[in-house]
Amino acid sequence: MDLNQLVKGKFGDKEFLLGNEAAVRGAIEAGVSIAATYPGTPSSEIGNILSVLAKDAGMFFEFSINEKVAMEVAAASSASGLKTFTFMKHVGLNVASDSFLTAVYTGTPGGMVVLSADDPSMFSSQNEQDNRHYTRLANCPVLEPSNPQEVKDMMKFGYEISKHFSIPVILRTTTRVSHMRGIVEFDNVEKESINKIEINKDNNTHWKKGFFKKNPKQFVPVPENSIVMHQNLVLKMEEINELTNNSDLNNIFEFNFENKIDEIRNNNSNNNSNNNSNNNSNSNSNTGNNNSKKYGVIASGSAFNYAYDVVNEDNLPFDILKLGFSYPFPKDLVLDFVEDLDGVFVVEEVDPVMEKEILAAIGEFGIDIPVFGKLDETFPLIHEFNCDIVRESINKIIKQENNEETENNEKLEESLDDESKKSDINEKLENIKNNLPFRPPTLCAGCSHRATYFGVRRAAEELDIANEDLIFSSDIGCYTLGVSPPYETTDYLLSMGSSIGDACGFSAGTNQHIVSFIGDSTFFHGGIPPLINGVHNKHKFVVTVLDNRTTAMTGGQPNPGIPVDGMRDIAPEISIEKIAKATGCEFVESINPMNLNKTVDTYKRALEYDGVSVIIAKYPCTLIKGTKTKRPLIIKQDKCDDCRVCIDTLACPAISVVDDKVEIDDLLCKGCTVCVQMCDEKAIGVKKED
Amino acid sequence: MFNKENSYNVYICGVGGQGIIKTSVIIGEAAMNEGYDVLMSEIHGMSQRGGVVSTELKIGDYKSSIIEKNNADIILSFEPSESIRVLDKSNEDTKIIFNTYPIVPSTLTQFNQTYPDIKEMINSLNENYDFVYPIDGEKLAIESGSLLSLNMVLLGAAIANNTFPLSKESIISSMKNNLHPKFHEMNVKAVEKGYNTVKNS
């Protein structure tokens, strides 16, 4: 697909879109004027795409310094009457939460959607927190899309709600929705946004500008005002609750209970004819199925998809209530749904958030039915689901029931036991499978972090600092991969920017040596206040800013240290060195980490320095497009004594053992020469041209 | 059970940087253009750095995008050992198509591991499955014009088995919609080479 279709696409067009691409189209259809983010997977692609499309879409877009600032950009411009969009990974909302929780009080008159991309199973995150808790904490509505089409549609709907009630709306995706592709049918783009470019010819901006009308009672939460704001918020949420109880986004998928039970009982081995029973709506017939308990399912987000497929494929007679607009919790709707049931399965990722609401609701009305969810251990409390997990969880309950009522349900049980497709592989293959080599993510060939890690290790060795006496506090980025052998340069990690704050703590709490690592983008994001803290409070540690000239881990976004902004225009480049010096720190040195001797020497002096020292290891990421690579290197086999120190200490993907000889793969090698510098036998050189 | 005649599950795997996601999108778009419903799962992020990459495509009346255990109709692996890693998704009818050229992890010596022998892998796959197609992807890609067309060779191989529900024509037209025109000629050649290798085996 051509990404420009996200702007140019017309009503009725269909594209095969990633959830994140669908979010961009949703923002464009809704007529968003201002968008801001800090990149974080699984939401990163939204920013990457907006960075390319913002101008054509009549939108202002920035990569903010961190999520809190992104939230403030979106909230304040929404207070000026514009539709605004901010999006971040789940932990990003922790950073933004201070401003977010009060933006719910002040309101967002222009409309503001906050997309929070949760990461169950932690494909690229440090935790799997469930951000639906924020909707309870902040008291704001949440939408939970299950697929890319819903991401787009709910973006539009989110702006309607947000603007109408002047309240931020959270759109909670999970990795499987953000990174799911599906067919998305387009709606019209709001007329307002099409005309934006012409509106602002005078101002020389390509996006629409708003106007902030002063109103301290609404926008300044001093206690006198915020007491009223909180009261208003409660009233708003009560009104929105009426919507959630009646919303099309909260609908029941009928799998026709009575018909299916009959079907299962009378099944006369006609295999393919049983799949069309979805929507025959005579579910009120009063057949005598005394022995079969009637169950239902309540599900949301990705978890709904698995529940639906399992119920559909296994021919289970369960109706499913899908909650897409799930907070304020649609209690009345849920009570109606469970009223005739003998039990309800709650299928949700990650925490039992809906389950607790459901238990509270049925408890309040004295409804006595079992709720099968996470609290009773029917479903796992951690990680993302899939069909296999949901099937196994549901079967635990059904099979138990069947054992209690052995009379009638043989067929049902048979259909549950159908694992005929399973293939058993022989011992030989099983053996290969069980001994496959690991393939962990690694630092790329030519990555300068490898050189820095080598340098600091060598410096500590030369100063006789034992590994136990050297604490590495690291941060969030590619360089966290330093946790693996052979580097082992990550001993402690909490969050974005924590490496320096943690170093302050280790400095106060121990007499050990401390070296911290933080990327350039992460330094701007959260590293500056703790650096000031370290200098002011007279701590002693070494800060390493691994300045690889990009935000590498999330796909190469610019940051304030790069002379380019989010709309790819030229922008002021902020100097990390000047910031470090401005803190009063007297040991600030920039190095090229690929120069090993200089790197080792600088670390030796820094480790002996009595105070906070800052080393800026500056070398561009090898993944930056257009970076010139040097000629590949080669092992001089006549000089190589096969000591394999290069392999054991550098773990460079380009160096491996082939037929018992150390070899360099010239397709992978970037010619960084770190191996050349560290080889005592001088057995590595530059490959001569063929 | 679900009516399997109306569905088709494609599991694609390999190592970061091999063009796996692009190949999968081409299949997905072709399915959409042929009027099927289709969903796909892809994982970005950490795994790009030389780690395992996989995508899952479910064509048919599904809502979820993760293929269930033993339910892949085809496993297309860009790397031999990766085809073994995902066998939990296979059943006795699964078509297993893989590139025979290994990418040996650089961490092998660190963990004291060995990379399995290719011939042994092929033999034991053949002992367990009826439809195993080892493809010399590197060779066919270079013959097509460049190593960069490796993913199109494997795409061609994947669509050649007679259970694959999409036509070669729609795959090629979707390919053209997703890759730079400069490479169309080479890529068509690569698709054909992969296709013919399986057809003639």
PDB file of C-alpha atoms in Angstrom, chain A residues 42-183:
ATOM      1  CA  PRO A  42       3.716  -0.835  20.039  1.00  0.00           C
ATOM      2  CA  SER A  43       2.527   2.667  19.068  1.00  0.00           C
ATOM      3  CA  SER A  44       5.669   3.845  17.217  1.00  0.00           C
ATOM      4  CA  GLU A  45       4.408   3.502  13.635  1.00  0.00           C
ATOM      5  CA  ILE A  46       1.695   6.108  14.223  1.00  0.00           C
ATOM      6  CA  GLY A  47       4.330   8.798  14.732  1.00  0.00           C
ATOM      7  CA  ASN A  48       6.541   7.533  11.920  1.00  0.00           C
ATOM      8  CA  ILE A  49       3.627   7.790   9.499  1.00  0.00           C
ATOM      9  CA  LEU A  50       2.380  11.164  10.757  1.00  0.00           C
ATOM     10  CA  SER A  51       5.920  12.457  10.397  1.00  0.00           C
ATOM     11  CA  VAL A  52       5.629  11.766   6.666  1.00  0.00           C
ATOM     12  CA  LEU A  53       1.964  12.682   6.168  1.00  0.00           C
ATOM     13  CA  ALA A  54       1.323  15.572   8.592  1.00  0.00           C
ATOM     14  CA  LYS A  55       1.735  18.317   6.026  1.00  0.00           C
ATOM     15  CA  ASP A  56      -0.550  16.699   3.456  1.00  0.00           C
ATOM     16  CA  ALA A  57      -3.073  15.947   6.184  1.00  0.00           C
ATOM     17  CA  GLY A  58      -3.211  19.575   7.364  1.00  0.00           C
ATOM     18  CA  MET A  59      -1.848  18.564  10.730  1.00  0.00           C
ATOM     19  CA  PHE A  60       0.847  19.845  13.088  1.00  0.00           C
ATOM     20  CA  PHE A  61       2.941  16.962  14.357  1.00  0.00           C
ATOM     21  CA  GLU A  62       5.801  16.816  16.816  1.00  0.00           C
ATOM     22  CA  PHE A  63       7.970  14.236  18.505  1.00  0.00           C
ATOM     23  CA  SER A  64       7.802  15.767  21.962  1.00  0.00           C
ATOM     24  CA  ILE A  65      10.664  15.497  24.425  1.00  0.00           C
ATOM     25  CA  ASN A  66       8.592  13.048  26.489  1.00  0.00           C
ATOM     26  CA  GLU A  67       5.021  11.833  26.884  1.00  0.00           C
ATOM     27  CA  LYS A  68       4.122  14.387  29.543  1.00  0.00           C
ATOM     28  CA  VAL A  69       4.994  17.227  27.195  1.00  0.00           C
ATOM     29  CA  ALA A  70       3.128  15.492  24.354  1.00  0.00           C
ATOM     30  CA  MET A  71       0.083  15.310  26.623  1.00  0.00           C
ATOM     31  CA  GLU A  72       0.401  19.001  27.487  1.00  0.00           C
ATOM     32  CA  VAL A  73       0.725  19.979  23.801  1.00  0.00           C
ATOM     33  CA  ALA A  74      -2.458  18.047  23.028  1.00  0.00           C
ATOM     34  CA  ALA A  75      -4.399  19.247  26.087  1.00  0.00           C
ATOM     35  CA  ALA A  76      -3.586  22.946  25.706  1.00  0.00           C
ATOM     36  CA  SER A  77      -4.300  23.018  21.983  1.00  0.00           C
ATOM     37  CA  SER A  78      -7.544  21.177  22.625  1.00  0.00           C
ATOM     38  CA  ALA A  79      -8.373  23.879  25.194  1.00  0.00           C
ATOM     39  CA  SER A  80      -7.912  26.248  22.254  1.00  0.00           C
ATOM     40  CA  GLY A  81     -10.735  24.511  20.425  1.00  0.00           C
ATOM     41  CA  LEU A  82      -8.785  22.108  18.190  1.00  0.00           C
ATOM     42  CA  LYS A  83      -9.063  18.362  17.775  1.00  0.00           C
ATOM     43  CA  THR A  84      -5.849  16.947  19.150  1.00  0.00           C
ATOM     44  CA  PHE A  85      -4.241  13.543  19.324  1.00  0.00           C
ATOM     45  CA  THR A  86      -1.573  12.110  21.580  1.00  0.00           C
ATOM     46  CA  PHE A  87      -0.436   8.516  21.587  1.00  0.00           C
ATOM     47  CA  MET A  88       2.124   6.541  23.508  1.00  0.00           C
ATOM     48  CA  LYS A  89       3.023   3.127  24.777  1.00  0.00           C
ATOM     49  CA  HIS A  90       1.405   2.056  28.036  1.00  0.00           C
ATOM     50  CA  VAL A  91       4.311   3.106  30.277  1.00  0.00           C
ATOM     51  CA  GLY A  92       4.350   6.449  28.479  1.00  0.00           C
ATOM     52  CA  LEU A  93       1.046   7.224  30.122  1.00  0.00           C
ATOM     53  CA  ASN A  94       2.769   6.885  33.504  1.00  0.00           C
ATOM     54  CA  VAL A  95       5.034   9.755  32.474  1.00  0.00           C
ATOM     55  CA  ALA A  96       2.114  11.775  31.126  1.00  0.00           C
ATOM     56  CA  SER A  97      -0.249  10.895  33.947  1.00  0.00           C
ATOM     57  CA  ASP A  98       0.425  13.955  36.107  1.00  0.00           C
ATOM     58  CA  SER A  99      -0.913  16.311  33.476  1.00  0.00           C
ATOM     59  CA  PHE A 100      -3.413  13.812  32.134  1.00  0.00           C
ATOM     60  CA  LEU A 101      -5.288  13.353  35.396  1.00  0.00           C
ATOM     61  CA  THR A 102      -5.868  17.082  35.664  1.00  0.00           C
ATOM     62  CA  ALA A 103      -6.677  17.515  31.958  1.00  0.00           C
ATOM     63  CA  VAL A 104      -9.704  15.358  32.734  1.00  0.00           C
ATOM     64  CA  TYR A 105     -10.761  18.086  35.208  1.00  0.00           C
ATOM     65  CA  THR A 106     -10.100  21.084  32.973  1.00  0.00           C
ATOM     66  CA  GLY A 107     -11.631  19.334  29.978  1.00  0.00           C
ATOM     67  CA  THR A 108     -10.758  19.280  26.311  1.00  0.00           C
ATOM     68  CA  PRO A 109     -13.285  21.456  24.482  1.00  0.00           C
ATOM     69  CA  GLY A 110     -11.837  20.830  21.026  1.00  0.00           C
ATOM     70  CA  GLY A 111     -11.721  17.060  21.519  1.00  0.00           C
ATOM     71  CA  MET A 112      -8.723  14.949  22.527  1.00  0.00           C
ATOM     72  CA  VAL A 113      -8.059  11.242  22.117  1.00  0.00           C
ATOM     73  CA  VAL A 114      -5.222   9.599  24.052  1.00  0.00           C
ATOM     74  CA  LEU A 115      -4.164   6.346  22.420  1.00  0.00           C
ATOM     75  CA  SER A 116      -2.515   4.065  24.964  1.00  0.00           C
ATOM     76  CA  ALA A 117      -0.837   1.035  23.391  1.00  0.00           C
ATOM     77  CA  ASP A 118      -0.579  -1.672  26.028  1.00  0.00           C
ATOM     78  CA  ASP A 119       1.878  -4.531  25.590  1.00  0.00           C
ATOM     79  CA  PRO A 120       0.589  -7.770  27.142  1.00  0.00           C
ATOM     80  CA  SER A 121       3.324 -10.439  26.997  1.00  0.00           C
ATOM     81  CA  MET A 122       5.898  -7.609  26.847  1.00  0.00           C
ATOM     82  CA  PHE A 123       7.145  -7.996  23.301  1.00  0.00           C
ATOM     83  CA  SER A 124       9.102  -4.763  23.745  1.00  0.00           C
ATOM     84  CA  SER A 125       8.407  -3.418  27.220  1.00  0.00           C
ATOM     85  CA  GLN A 126       9.542  -3.589  30.808  1.00  0.00           C
ATOM     86  CA  ASN A 127       6.120  -4.422  32.251  1.00  0.00           C
ATOM     87  CA  GLU A 128       2.602  -5.368  31.133  1.00  0.00           C
ATOM     88  CA  GLN A 129       0.541  -2.899  33.136  1.00  0.00           C
ATOM     89  CA  ASP A 130      -3.139  -2.673  32.200  1.00  0.00           C
ATOM     90  CA  ASN A 131      -3.923   0.938  31.401  1.00  0.00           C
ATOM     91  CA  ARG A 132      -7.645   0.498  31.807  1.00  0.00           C
ATOM     92  CA  HIS A 133      -6.843   1.256  35.446  1.00  0.00           C
ATOM     93  CA  TYR A 134      -6.047   4.816  34.374  1.00  0.00           C
ATOM     94  CA  THR A 135      -9.604   5.255  33.178  1.00  0.00           C
ATOM     95  CA  ARG A 136     -10.795   4.492  36.708  1.00  0.00           C
ATOM     96  CA  LEU A 137      -8.058   6.594  38.268  1.00  0.00           C
ATOM     97  CA  ALA A 138      -8.640   9.606  36.042  1.00  0.00           C
ATOM     98  CA  ASN A 139     -12.389   9.088  35.634  1.00  0.00           C
ATOM     99  CA  CYS A 140     -12.529   9.183  31.859  1.00  0.00           C
ATOM    100  CA  PRO A 141     -14.135   7.097  29.106  1.00  0.00           C
ATOM    101  CA  VAL A 142     -12.264   4.268  27.390  1.00  0.00           C
ATOM    102  CA  LEU A 143     -12.724   2.633  24.005  1.00  0.00           C
ATOM    103  CA  GLU A 144     -11.270  -0.822  23.385  1.00  0.00           C
ATOM    104  CA  PRO A 145     -10.926  -1.697  19.687  1.00  0.00           C
ATOM    105  CA  SER A 146     -10.443  -5.332  18.650  1.00  0.00           C
ATOM    106  CA  ASN A 147      -9.155  -4.847  15.102  1.00  0.00           C
ATOM    107  CA  PRO A 148      -7.853  -2.154  12.713  1.00  0.00           C
ATOM    108  CA  GLN A 149     -11.310  -1.249  11.377  1.00  0.00           C
ATOM    109  CA  GLU A 150     -12.462  -0.587  14.927  1.00  0.00           C
ATOM    110  CA  VAL A 151      -9.311   1.411  15.676  1.00  0.00           C
ATOM    111  CA  LYS A 152     -10.234   3.788  12.864  1.00  0.00           C
ATOM    112  CA  ASP A 153     -13.927   3.914  13.662  1.00  0.00           C
ATOM    113  CA  MET A 154     -13.365   4.355  17.387  1.00  0.00           C
ATOM    114  CA  MET A 155     -10.895   7.175  16.777  1.00  0.00           C
ATOM    115  CA  LYS A 156     -13.687   9.083  15.019  1.00  0.00           C
ATOM    116  CA  PHE A 157     -16.239   8.177  17.655  1.00  0.00           C
ATOM    117  CA  GLY A 158     -13.763   9.115  20.391  1.00  0.00           C
ATOM    118  CA  TYR A 159     -13.575  12.653  19.055  1.00  0.00           C
ATOM    119  CA  GLU A 160     -17.366  12.948  19.007  1.00  0.00           C
ATOM    120  CA  ILE A 161     -17.557  11.959  22.669  1.00  0.00           C
ATOM    121  CA  SER A 162     -14.527  13.995  23.683  1.00  0.00           C
ATOM    122  CA  LYS A 163     -15.696  17.166  22.004  1.00  0.00           C
ATOM    123  CA  HIS A 164     -19.310  16.843  23.078  1.00  0.00           C
ATOM    124  CA  PHE A 165     -18.502  16.257  26.746  1.00  0.00           C
ATOM    125  CA  SER A 166     -15.204  18.161  26.796  1.00  0.00           C
ATOM    126  CA  ILE A 167     -13.387  15.169  28.259  1.00  0.00           C
ATOM    127  CA  PRO A 168     -10.295  13.235  27.112  1.00  0.00           C
ATOM    128  CA  VAL A 169     -11.039   9.756  25.782  1.00  0.00           C
ATOM    129  CA  ILE A 170      -8.563   6.893  26.103  1.00  0.00           C
ATOM    130  CA  LEU A 171      -8.333   4.518  23.169  1.00  0.00           C
ATOM    131  CA  ARG A 172      -6.719   1.409  24.621  1.00  0.00           C
ATOM    132  CA  THR A 173      -5.073  -0.894  22.134  1.00  0.00           C
ATOM    133  CA  THR A 174      -2.854  -3.871  22.822  1.00  0.00           C
ATOM    134  CA  THR A 175       0.089  -5.101  20.742  1.00  0.00           C
ATOM    135  CA  ARG A 176      -2.154  -7.577  18.908  1.00  0.00           C
ATOM    136  CA  VAL A 177      -4.429  -4.752  17.818  1.00  0.00           C
ATOM    137  CA  SER A 178      -1.737  -2.153  17.083  1.00  0.00           C
ATOM    138  CA  HIS A 179       0.222  -4.730  15.103  1.00  0.00           C
ATOM    139  CA  MET A 180      -2.699  -6.593  13.576  1.00  0.00           C
ATOM    140  CA  ARG A 181      -3.431  -6.050   9.917  1.00  0.00           C
ATOM    141  CA  GLY A 182      -6.919  -6.264   8.585  1.00  0.00           C
ATOM    142  CA  ILE A 183      -9.182  -4.850   5.922  1.00  0.00           C
TER     143      ILE A 183
END
